PDB file of C-alpha atoms in Angstrom:
ATOM      1  CA  UNK Q   1     138.813  93.970  53.831  1.00 43.00           C
ATOM      2  CA  UNK Q   2     138.718  90.102  55.097  1.00 47.00           C
ATOM      3  CA  UNK Q   3     139.825  89.321  51.254  1.00 40.00           C
ATOM      4  CA  UNK Q   4     142.705  91.562  51.568  1.00 43.00           C
ATOM      5  CA  UNK Q   5     143.766  90.197  55.059  1.00 46.00           C
ATOM      6  CA  UNK Q   6     143.633  86.626  53.752  1.00 46.00           C
ATOM      7  CA  UNK Q   7     145.969  87.484  51.112  1.00 42.00           C
ATOM      8  CA  UNK Q   8     148.369  89.403  52.906  1.00 46.00           C
ATOM      9  CA  UNK Q   9     148.719  86.532  55.336  1.00 48.00           C
ATOM     10  CA  UNK Q  10     149.054  83.775  52.471  1.00 46.00           C
ATOM     11  CA  UNK Q  11     151.814  86.086  51.020  1.00 46.00           C
ATOM     12  CA  UNK Q  12     153.486  86.229  54.434  1.00 46.00           C
ATOM     13  CA  UNK Q  13     153.376  82.765  54.923  1.00 47.00           C
ATOM     14  CA  UNK Q  14     154.792  81.743  51.494  1.00 45.00           C
ATOM     15  CA  UNK Q  15     157.219  84.039  51.869  1.00 45.00           C
ATOM     16  CA  UNK Q  16     161.091  82.770  51.870  1.00 44.00           C
ATOM     17  CA  UNK Q  17     163.010  83.118  55.163  1.00 44.00           C
ATOM     18  CA  UNK Q  18     164.530  85.957  56.430  1.00 46.00           C
ATOM     19  CA  UNK Q  19     168.600  86.011  57.201  1.00 51.00           C
ATOM     20  CA  UNK Q  20     170.309  88.455  59.515  1.00 59.00           C
ATOM     21  CA  UNK Q  21     172.943  89.452  56.234  1.00 72.00           C
ATOM     22  CA  UNK Q  22     173.214  88.233  52.819  1.00 77.00           C
ATOM     23  CA  UNK Q  23     175.439  85.495  52.322  1.00 78.00           C
ATOM     24  CA  UNK Q  24     175.270  83.703  55.745  1.00 86.00           C
ATOM     25  CA  UNK Q  25     177.321  86.014  57.147  1.00 91.00           C
ATOM     26  CA  UNK Q  26     176.962  86.933  60.856  1.00 92.00           C
ATOM     27  CA  UNK Q  27     178.027  90.402  63.213  1.00 95.00           C
ATOM     28  CA  UNK Q  28     180.949  90.016  64.997  1.00 95.00           C
ATOM     29  CA  UNK Q  29     183.595  91.669  67.298  1.00 96.00           C
ATOM     30  CA  UNK Q  30     186.995  89.778  65.319  1.00 95.00           C
ATOM     31  CA  UNK Q  31     188.140  90.452  61.964  1.00 95.00           C
ATOM     32  CA  UNK Q  32     190.731  89.144  60.219  1.00 96.00           C
ATOM     33  CA  UNK Q  33     193.002  91.361  57.705  1.00 97.00           C
ATOM     34  CA  UNK Q  34     196.020  91.002  55.422  1.00 97.00           C
ATOM     35  CA  UNK Q  35     198.767  93.412  56.344  1.00 97.00           C
ATOM     36  CA  UNK Q  36     200.654  92.272  53.486  1.00 96.00           C
ATOM     37  CA  UNK Q  37     202.833  90.203  51.559  1.00 96.00           C
ATOM     38  CA  UNK Q  38     206.762  89.436  52.306  1.00 95.00           C
ATOM     39  CA  UNK Q  39     208.240  90.100  49.861  1.00 95.00           C
ATOM     40  CA  UNK Q  40     206.136  91.673  47.503  1.00 94.00           C
ATOM     41  CA  UNK Q  41     205.453  89.957  44.388  1.00 94.00           C
ATOM     42  CA  UNK Q  42     204.864  92.291  41.317  1.00 93.00           C
ATOM     43  CA  UNK Q  43     201.171  92.438  40.568  1.00 94.00           C
ATOM     44  CA  UNK Q  44     199.707  90.348  43.209  1.00 96.00           C
ATOM     45  CA  UNK Q  45     197.696  91.543  45.883  1.00 96.00           C
ATOM     46  CA  UNK Q  46     195.862  89.750  48.767  1.00 97.00           C
ATOM     47  CA  UNK Q  47     192.344  90.822  51.005  1.00 97.00           C
ATOM     48  CA  UNK Q  48     190.449  88.866  53.045  1.00 97.00           C
ATOM     49  CA  UNK Q  49     186.852  89.348  51.793  1.00 96.00           C
ATOM     50  CA  UNK Q  50     183.181  88.146  53.128  1.00 95.00           C
ATOM     51  CA  UNK Q  51     183.268  89.597  56.329  1.00 94.00           C
ATOM     52  CA  UNK Q  52     186.761  88.067  57.192  1.00 93.00           C
ATOM     53  CA  UNK Q  53     185.865  84.596  55.987  1.00 93.00           C
ATOM     54  CA  UNK Q  54     187.609  83.945  52.592  1.00 94.00           C
ATOM     55  CA  UNK Q  55     191.320  84.815  51.846  1.00 95.00           C
ATOM     56  CA  UNK Q  56     191.387  86.313  48.347  1.00 96.00           C
ATOM     57  CA  UNK Q  57     194.446  86.645  46.258  1.00 96.00           C
ATOM     58  CA  UNK Q  58     194.803  88.392  42.719  1.00 96.00           C
ATOM     59  CA  UNK Q  59     197.379  87.457  40.078  1.00 96.00           C
ATOM     60  CA  UNK Q  60     197.880  91.163  38.335  1.00 94.00           C
ATOM     61  CA  UNK Q  61     201.244  89.790  37.209  1.00 90.00           C
ATOM     62  CA  UNK Q  62     202.900  87.868  33.984  1.00 93.00           C
ATOM     63  CA  UNK Q  63     203.766  84.397  35.832  1.00 93.00           C
ATOM     64  CA  UNK Q  64     201.282  81.963  37.569  1.00 94.00           C
ATOM     65  CA  UNK Q  65     201.698  81.741  41.549  1.00 94.00           C
ATOM     66  CA  UNK Q  66     201.069  79.227  43.962  1.00 93.00           C
ATOM     67  CA  UNK Q  67     199.026  79.597  47.100  1.00 92.00           C
ATOM     68  CA  UNK Q  68     198.527  77.224  50.186  1.00 80.00           C
ATOM     69  CA  UNK Q  69     200.718  74.667  50.779  1.00 64.00           C
ATOM     70  CA  UNK Q  70     201.436  72.377  54.332  1.00 49.00           C
ATOM     71  CA  UNK Q  71     198.496  70.070  55.506  1.00 49.00           C
ATOM     72  CA  UNK Q  72     195.609  72.342  56.160  1.00 53.00           C
ATOM     73  CA  UNK Q  73     195.243  73.831  52.885  1.00 55.00           C
ATOM     74  CA  UNK Q  74     195.924  72.530  48.965  1.00 66.00           C
ATOM     75  CA  UNK Q  75     198.377  74.479  46.840  1.00 83.00           C
ATOM     76  CA  UNK Q  76     196.066  75.887  43.953  1.00 90.00           C
ATOM     77  CA  UNK Q  77     198.139  77.825  41.111  1.00 92.00           C
ATOM     78  CA  UNK Q  78     196.763  81.067  40.514  1.00 94.00           C
ATOM     79  CA  UNK Q  79     197.737  82.342  36.522  1.00 95.00           C
ATOM     80  CA  UNK Q  80     198.140  85.740  35.316  1.00 95.00           C
ATOM     81  CA  UNK Q  81     194.732  87.742  35.663  1.00 95.00           C
ATOM     82  CA  UNK Q  82     193.161  85.162  37.894  1.00 96.00           C
ATOM     83  CA  UNK Q  83     191.477  85.597  41.031  1.00 95.00           C
ATOM     84  CA  UNK Q  84     191.461  82.986  43.953  1.00 94.00           C
ATOM     85  CA  UNK Q  85     188.892  82.944  46.907  1.00 93.00           C
ATOM     86  CA  UNK Q  86     189.439  80.177  49.652  1.00 92.00           C
ATOM     87  CA  UNK Q  87     189.141  79.415  53.567  1.00 91.00           C
ATOM     88  CA  UNK Q  88     192.236  78.618  55.658  1.00 91.00           C
ATOM     89  CA  UNK Q  89     191.726  77.896  59.143  1.00 90.00           C
ATOM     90  CA  UNK Q  90     195.108  79.956  59.584  1.00 92.00           C
ATOM     91  CA  UNK Q  91     193.423  83.135  58.995  1.00 93.00           C
ATOM     92  CA  UNK Q  92     191.744  82.869  62.377  1.00 93.00           C
ATOM     93  CA  UNK Q  93     194.951  83.049  64.388  1.00 94.00           C
ATOM     94  CA  UNK Q  94     195.887  86.520  66.091  1.00 95.00           C
ATOM     95  CA  UNK Q  95     199.082  86.251  63.813  1.00 96.00           C
ATOM     96  CA  UNK Q  96     198.895  84.061  60.456  1.00 96.00           C
ATOM     97  CA  UNK Q  97     201.157  83.315  57.862  1.00 94.00           C
ATOM     98  CA  UNK Q  98     200.003  81.394  54.207  1.00 94.00           C
ATOM     99  CA  UNK Q  99     202.835  80.492  51.898  1.00 93.00           C
ATOM    100  CA  UNK Q 100     202.617  82.041  48.455  1.00 93.00           C
ATOM    101  CA  UNK Q 101     205.143  81.168  46.233  1.00 89.00           C
ATOM    102  CA  UNK Q 102     208.546  82.195  47.988  1.00 89.00           C
ATOM    103  CA  UNK Q 103     206.618  84.687  49.916  1.00 93.00           C
ATOM    104  CA  UNK Q 104     204.056  84.216  52.763  1.00 95.00           C
ATOM    105  CA  UNK Q 105     201.135  86.649  53.080  1.00 96.00           C
ATOM    106  CA  UNK Q 106     200.889  88.371  56.549  1.00 97.00           C
ATOM    107  CA  UNK Q 107     198.133  88.995  58.464  1.00 97.00           C
ATOM    108  CA  UNK Q 108     195.836  89.469  61.604  1.00 97.00           C
ATOM    109  CA  UNK Q 109     192.682  88.992  63.481  1.00 97.00           C
ATOM    110  CA  UNK Q 110     191.809  92.668  65.426  1.00 96.00           C
ATOM    111  CA  UNK Q 111     189.258  92.303  68.432  1.00 96.00           C
ATOM    112  CA  UNK Q 112     187.031  95.164  68.974  1.00 94.00           C
ATOM    113  CA  UNK Q 113     184.480  95.274  71.882  1.00 95.00           C
ATOM    114  CA  UNK Q 114     181.081  95.708  70.792  1.00 94.00           C
ATOM    115  CA  UNK Q 115     178.293  98.736  71.381  1.00 95.00           C
ATOM    116  CA  UNK Q 116     176.416  98.537  74.778  1.00 95.00           C
ATOM    117  CA  UNK Q 117     173.068  96.972  73.031  1.00 95.00           C
ATOM    118  CA  UNK Q 118     170.882  99.060  75.534  1.00 95.00           C
ATOM    119  CA  UNK Q 119     171.552 102.561  73.689  1.00 95.00           C
ATOM    120  CA  UNK Q 120     170.474 100.850  70.339  1.00 96.00           C
ATOM    121  CA  UNK Q 121     167.392  99.416  72.050  1.00 95.00           C
ATOM    122  CA  UNK Q 122     166.561 102.854  73.429  1.00 96.00           C
ATOM    123  CA  UNK Q 123     166.211 104.139  70.175  1.00 95.00           C
ATOM    124  CA  UNK Q 124     164.445 101.357  69.133  1.00 95.00           C
ATOM    125  CA  UNK Q 125     161.915 101.986  71.668  1.00 94.00           C
ATOM    126  CA  UNK Q 126     161.856 105.813  70.931  1.00 94.00           C
ATOM    127  CA  UNK Q 127     161.255 105.481  66.948  1.00 93.00           C
ATOM    128  CA  UNK Q 128     158.595 102.627  68.006  1.00 92.00           C
ATOM    129  CA  UNK Q 129     156.530 105.462  70.212  1.00 91.00           C
ATOM    130  CA  UNK Q 130     157.331 107.937  67.358  1.00 86.00           C
ATOM    131  CA  UNK Q 131     155.739 105.581  64.893  1.00 79.00           C
ATOM    132  CA  UNK Q 132     152.543 105.079  67.025  1.00 83.00           C
ATOM    133  CA  UNK Q 133     152.097 109.038  66.681  1.00 80.00           C
ATOM    134  CA  UNK Q 134     151.626 108.635  63.286  1.00 73.00           C
ATOM    135  CA  UNK Q 135     148.824 106.727  63.346  1.00 67.00           C
ATOM    136  CA  UNK Q 136     146.677 109.701  64.319  1.00 71.00           C
ATOM    137  CA  UNK Q 137     146.496 110.786  60.924  1.00 75.00           C
ATOM    138  CA  UNK Q 138     146.428 108.762  57.428  1.00 71.00           C
ATOM    139  CA  UNK Q 139     148.736 110.737  55.709  1.00 74.00           C
ATOM    140  CA  UNK Q 140     151.678 110.303  58.218  1.00 79.00           C
ATOM    141  CA  UNK Q 141     151.015 106.497  57.869  1.00 81.00           C
ATOM    142  CA  UNK Q 142     151.618 106.688  54.408  1.00 82.00           C
ATOM    143  CA  UNK Q 143     154.654 108.666  54.958  1.00 85.00           C
ATOM    144  CA  UNK Q 144     155.930 106.531  58.177  1.00 87.00           C
ATOM    145  CA  UNK Q 145     155.528 103.271  55.700  1.00 90.00           C
ATOM    146  CA  UNK Q 146     157.974 104.742  53.098  1.00 90.00           C
ATOM    147  CA  UNK Q 147     160.193 105.908  55.407  1.00 92.00           C
ATOM    148  CA  UNK Q 148     160.459 102.057  57.024  1.00 93.00           C
ATOM    149  CA  UNK Q 149     160.602 100.291  53.903  1.00 94.00           C
ATOM    150  CA  UNK Q 150     163.295 102.154  52.592  1.00 95.00           C
ATOM    151  CA  UNK Q 151     165.387 101.632  55.764  1.00 96.00           C
ATOM    152  CA  UNK Q 152     164.756  97.844  55.739  1.00 96.00           C
ATOM    153  CA  UNK Q 153     165.382  98.112  51.884  1.00 95.00           C
ATOM    154  CA  UNK Q 154     169.149 100.153  52.279  1.00 96.00           C
ATOM    155  CA  UNK Q 155     170.089  97.433  55.135  1.00 96.00           C
ATOM    156  CA  UNK Q 156     169.389  94.419  52.779  1.00 95.00           C
ATOM    157  CA  UNK Q 157     171.077  96.257  49.887  1.00 95.00           C
ATOM    158  CA  UNK Q 158     174.200  97.034  51.758  1.00 95.00           C
ATOM    159  CA  UNK Q 159     174.130  93.155  53.361  1.00 95.00           C
ATOM    160  CA  UNK Q 160     174.209  92.095  49.881  1.00 95.00           C
ATOM    161  CA  UNK Q 161     176.892  94.537  48.362  1.00 95.00           C
ATOM    162  CA  UNK Q 162     179.156  93.461  51.412  1.00 94.00           C
ATOM    163  CA  UNK Q 163     179.354  90.024  49.685  1.00 95.00           C
ATOM    164  CA  UNK Q 164     181.846  89.041  47.519  1.00 93.00           C
ATOM    165  CA  UNK Q 165     182.132  86.466  44.638  1.00 89.00           C
ATOM    166  CA  UNK Q 166     178.163  86.184  44.519  1.00 87.00           C
ATOM    167  CA  UNK Q 167     175.440  87.354  42.259  1.00 90.00           C
ATOM    168  CA  UNK Q 168     173.591  90.496  43.738  1.00 93.00           C
ATOM    169  CA  UNK Q 169     170.242  89.391  42.886  1.00 91.00           C
ATOM    170  CA  UNK Q 170     169.978  86.393  44.570  1.00 92.00           C
ATOM    171  CA  UNK Q 171     171.960  87.528  47.894  1.00 92.00           C
ATOM    172  CA  UNK Q 172     169.157  90.419  48.042  1.00 92.00           C
ATOM    173  CA  UNK Q 173     166.569  88.417  48.034  1.00 89.00           C
ATOM    174  CA  UNK Q 174     168.120  86.317  50.789  1.00 87.00           C
ATOM    175  CA  UNK Q 175     168.712  89.272  52.908  1.00 88.00           C
ATOM    176  CA  UNK Q 176     165.160  90.982  52.527  1.00 88.00           C
ATOM    177  CA  UNK Q 177     163.357  87.635  53.378  1.00 84.00           C
ATOM    178  CA  UNK Q 178     159.276  88.903  53.959  1.00 86.00           C
ATOM    179  CA  UNK Q 179     160.550  92.171  53.087  1.00 86.00           C
ATOM    180  CA  UNK Q 180     159.868  90.646  49.436  1.00 86.00           C
ATOM    181  CA  UNK Q 181     155.932  91.150  50.115  1.00 88.00           C
ATOM    182  CA  UNK Q 182     156.517  94.231  52.510  1.00 91.00           C
ATOM    183  CA  UNK Q 183     157.919  96.390  50.056  1.00 91.00           C
ATOM    184  CA  UNK Q 184     155.376  96.501  47.036  1.00 90.00           C
ATOM    185  CA  UNK Q 185     152.825  96.767  49.862  1.00 89.00           C
ATOM    186  CA  UNK Q 186     154.482  99.997  51.212  1.00 89.00           C
ATOM    187  CA  UNK Q 187     154.051 101.389  47.564  1.00 88.00           C
ATOM    188  CA  UNK Q 188     150.393 100.653  48.043  1.00 88.00           C
ATOM    189  CA  UNK Q 189     150.257 102.270  51.622  1.00 86.00           C
ATOM    190  CA  UNK Q 190     151.569 105.360  50.125  1.00 85.00           C
ATOM    191  CA  UNK Q 191     149.220 105.494  47.337  1.00 85.00           C
ATOM    192  CA  UNK Q 192     146.377 104.821  49.446  1.00 83.00           C
ATOM    193  CA  UNK Q 193     147.601 107.489  51.780  1.00 80.00           C
ATOM    194  CA  UNK Q 194     147.316 110.179  48.853  1.00 81.00           C
ATOM    195  CA  UNK Q 195     144.027 108.839  47.589  1.00 83.00           C
ATOM    196  CA  UNK Q 196     142.761 109.040  51.205  1.00 80.00           C
ATOM    197  CA  UNK Q 197     141.650 105.668  51.106  1.00 79.00           C
ATOM    198  CA  UNK Q 198     140.250 103.701  53.866  1.00 76.00           C
ATOM    199  CA  UNK Q 199     142.784 100.905  53.911  1.00 81.00           C
ATOM    200  CA  UNK Q 200     145.458 103.399  54.342  1.00 82.00           C
ATOM    201  CA  UNK Q 201     145.823 102.268  58.481  1.00 84.00           C
ATOM    202  CA  UNK Q 202     145.303  98.298  57.578  1.00 87.00           C
ATOM    203  CA  UNK Q 203     148.238  98.157  54.850  1.00 87.00           C
ATOM    204  CA  UNK Q 204     150.482 100.287  57.214  1.00 87.00           C
ATOM    205  CA  UNK Q 205     149.895  98.145  59.714  1.00 89.00           C
ATOM    206  CA  UNK Q 206     150.359  94.747  57.823  1.00 91.00           C
ATOM    207  CA  UNK Q 207     153.359  96.201  56.133  1.00 92.00           C
ATOM    208  CA  UNK Q 208     154.821  97.449  59.823  1.00 92.00           C
ATOM    209  CA  UNK Q 209     154.222  93.694  61.657  1.00 92.00           C
ATOM    210  CA  UNK Q 210     155.845  92.259  58.550  1.00 93.00           C
ATOM    211  CA  UNK Q 211     159.063  94.449  58.784  1.00 93.00           C
ATOM    212  CA  UNK Q 212     159.549  93.801  62.574  1.00 93.00           C
ATOM    213  CA  UNK Q 213     159.534  89.928  61.303  1.00 92.00           C
ATOM    214  CA  UNK Q 214     162.251  90.871  58.874  1.00 91.00           C
ATOM    215  CA  UNK Q 215     163.873  92.875  61.203  1.00 91.00           C
ATOM    216  CA  UNK Q 216     164.115  90.264  64.276  1.00 91.00           C
ATOM    217  CA  UNK Q 217     166.955  88.283  62.777  1.00 90.00           C
ATOM    218  CA  UNK Q 218     169.268  91.429  62.906  1.00 92.00           C
ATOM    219  CA  UNK Q 219     169.114  91.904  66.699  1.00 91.00           C
ATOM    220  CA  UNK Q 220     172.851  90.858  67.096  1.00 92.00           C
ATOM    221  CA  UNK Q 221     174.160  93.980  64.824  1.00 95.00           C
ATOM    222  CA  UNK Q 222     173.069  96.163  67.878  1.00 96.00           C
ATOM    223  CA  UNK Q 223     175.617  93.909  70.495  1.00 95.00           C
ATOM    224  CA  UNK Q 224     178.871  92.913  67.705  1.00 97.00           C
ATOM    225  CA  UNK Q 225     180.999  95.424  66.631  1.00 96.00           C
ATOM    226  CA  UNK Q 226     182.008  94.667  62.920  1.00 96.00           C
ATOM    227  CA  UNK Q 227     179.064  93.933  60.468  1.00 96.00           C
ATOM    228  CA  UNK Q 228     178.967  92.331  57.059  1.00 96.00           C
ATOM    229  CA  UNK Q 229     177.502  95.769  55.603  1.00 96.00           C
ATOM    230  CA  UNK Q 230     178.776  97.844  52.686  1.00 95.00           C
ATOM    231  CA  UNK Q 231     178.772 101.146  54.812  1.00 95.00           C
ATOM    232  CA  UNK Q 232     179.375 102.055  58.442  1.00 96.00           C
ATOM    233  CA  UNK Q 233     178.098 100.007  60.985  1.00 96.00           C
ATOM    234  CA  UNK Q 234     176.421 102.750  62.801  1.00 96.00           C
ATOM    235  CA  UNK Q 235     174.465 103.291  60.123  1.00 97.00           C
ATOM    236  CA  UNK Q 236     173.030  99.657  59.714  1.00 97.00           C
ATOM    237  CA  UNK Q 237     172.482  99.599  63.089  1.00 97.00           C
ATOM    238  CA  UNK Q 238     170.163 102.693  62.743  1.00 97.00           C
ATOM    239  CA  UNK Q 239     168.491 101.035  59.879  1.00 97.00           C
ATOM    240  CA  UNK Q 240     168.035  97.981  61.799  1.00 96.00           C
ATOM    241  CA  UNK Q 241     166.902  99.839  64.743  1.00 96.00           C
ATOM    242  CA  UNK Q 242     164.245 102.087  62.291  1.00 95.00           C
ATOM    243  CA  UNK Q 243     163.136  98.752  60.750  1.00 95.00           C
ATOM    244  CA  UNK Q 244     162.108  97.147  64.381  1.00 95.00           C
ATOM    245  CA  UNK Q 245     161.170 100.361  66.027  1.00 95.00           C
ATOM    246  CA  UNK Q 246     159.237 101.685  62.905  1.00 93.00           C
ATOM    247  CA  UNK Q 247     157.646  99.117  61.983  1.00 93.00           C
ATOM    248  CA  UNK Q 248     156.584  98.131  65.264  1.00 93.00           C
ATOM    249  CA  UNK Q 249     154.828 101.655  65.437  1.00 91.00           C
ATOM    250  CA  UNK Q 250     153.307 101.374  62.257  1.00 90.00           C
ATOM    251  CA  UNK Q 251     151.940  98.034  63.376  1.00 91.00           C
ATOM    252  CA  UNK Q 252     150.551  99.498  66.624  1.00 88.00           C
ATOM    253  CA  UNK Q 253     149.820 103.267  64.865  1.00 85.00           C
ATOM    254  CA  UNK Q 254     147.418 101.347  62.313  1.00 85.00           C
ATOM    255  CA  UNK Q 255     145.384  99.388  63.807  1.00 85.00           C
ATOM    256  CA  UNK Q 256     145.226 101.670  66.871  1.00 81.00           C
ATOM    257  CA  UNK Q 257     143.810 104.420  63.834  1.00 80.00           C
ATOM    258  CA  UNK Q 258     141.274 101.829  62.808  1.00 80.00           C
ATOM    259  CA  UNK Q 259     140.152 100.981  66.369  1.00 80.00           C
ATOM    260  CA  UNK Q 260     139.363 104.898  67.290  1.00 76.00           C
ATOM    261  CA  UNK Q 261     137.553 105.221  63.526  1.00 75.00           C
ATOM    262  CA  UNK Q 262     135.323 102.486  63.571  1.00 62.00           C
ATOM    263  CA  UNK Q 263     134.222  99.428  61.152  1.00 52.00           C
ATOM    264  CA  UNK Q 264     133.962 101.531  58.559  1.00 49.00           C
ATOM    265  CA  UNK Q 265     137.425 101.863  57.786  1.00 45.00           C
TER     266      UNK Q 265
END
């Protein structure tokens, strides 16, 4: 048991730091959007990507187009079949325009108030209480570990998929943080539960504690309206609440099980 604990502590200490969302994107209450190209250019489309931080222009036409201009952005020629992404401070204005050949890309910044974080904190606390009750039985702890770990993995995958122009695997690794250790250990806990091993509660408690650490940077998801996640914002908030609350409940329930069953486990 001591050797296992030492290994878990070492793995946790050497795991990379967690980022709230992949690609360094952060929750916010505003989001820049493209409303159109006036006048339209054949085959050319534009959109804001990476949570409204970059303007993406795709040239599906037969002739090159030039985007940018002015003192704040250098001209860039986009050839047929090419895609160009760039940051432009003009896209942060409430109503904005960016030159595109003899046309302009038009857009706006939408602002929406965030939810009341108190409700999501209450959901997190309720999930923590429910997770604690799982500590009454080893089998339930094993099932709880799988559910909570799946929630964190889903959140990390959704965060990585929300990033345009990056490689999926590095983005996923950046969003998972200490989850890289917790995810495989959840399988260990599940197998131990199926085999009725005494170590089930201990591994479940450690995995739960790891997932709490992994989920702490995501607290901002509870108070901002726009989340960099490939799916509904409320789904992401639920996954974060399940990671934090469920992880805390597993940690408390697992160690409580060990306390009640004595040193033999």
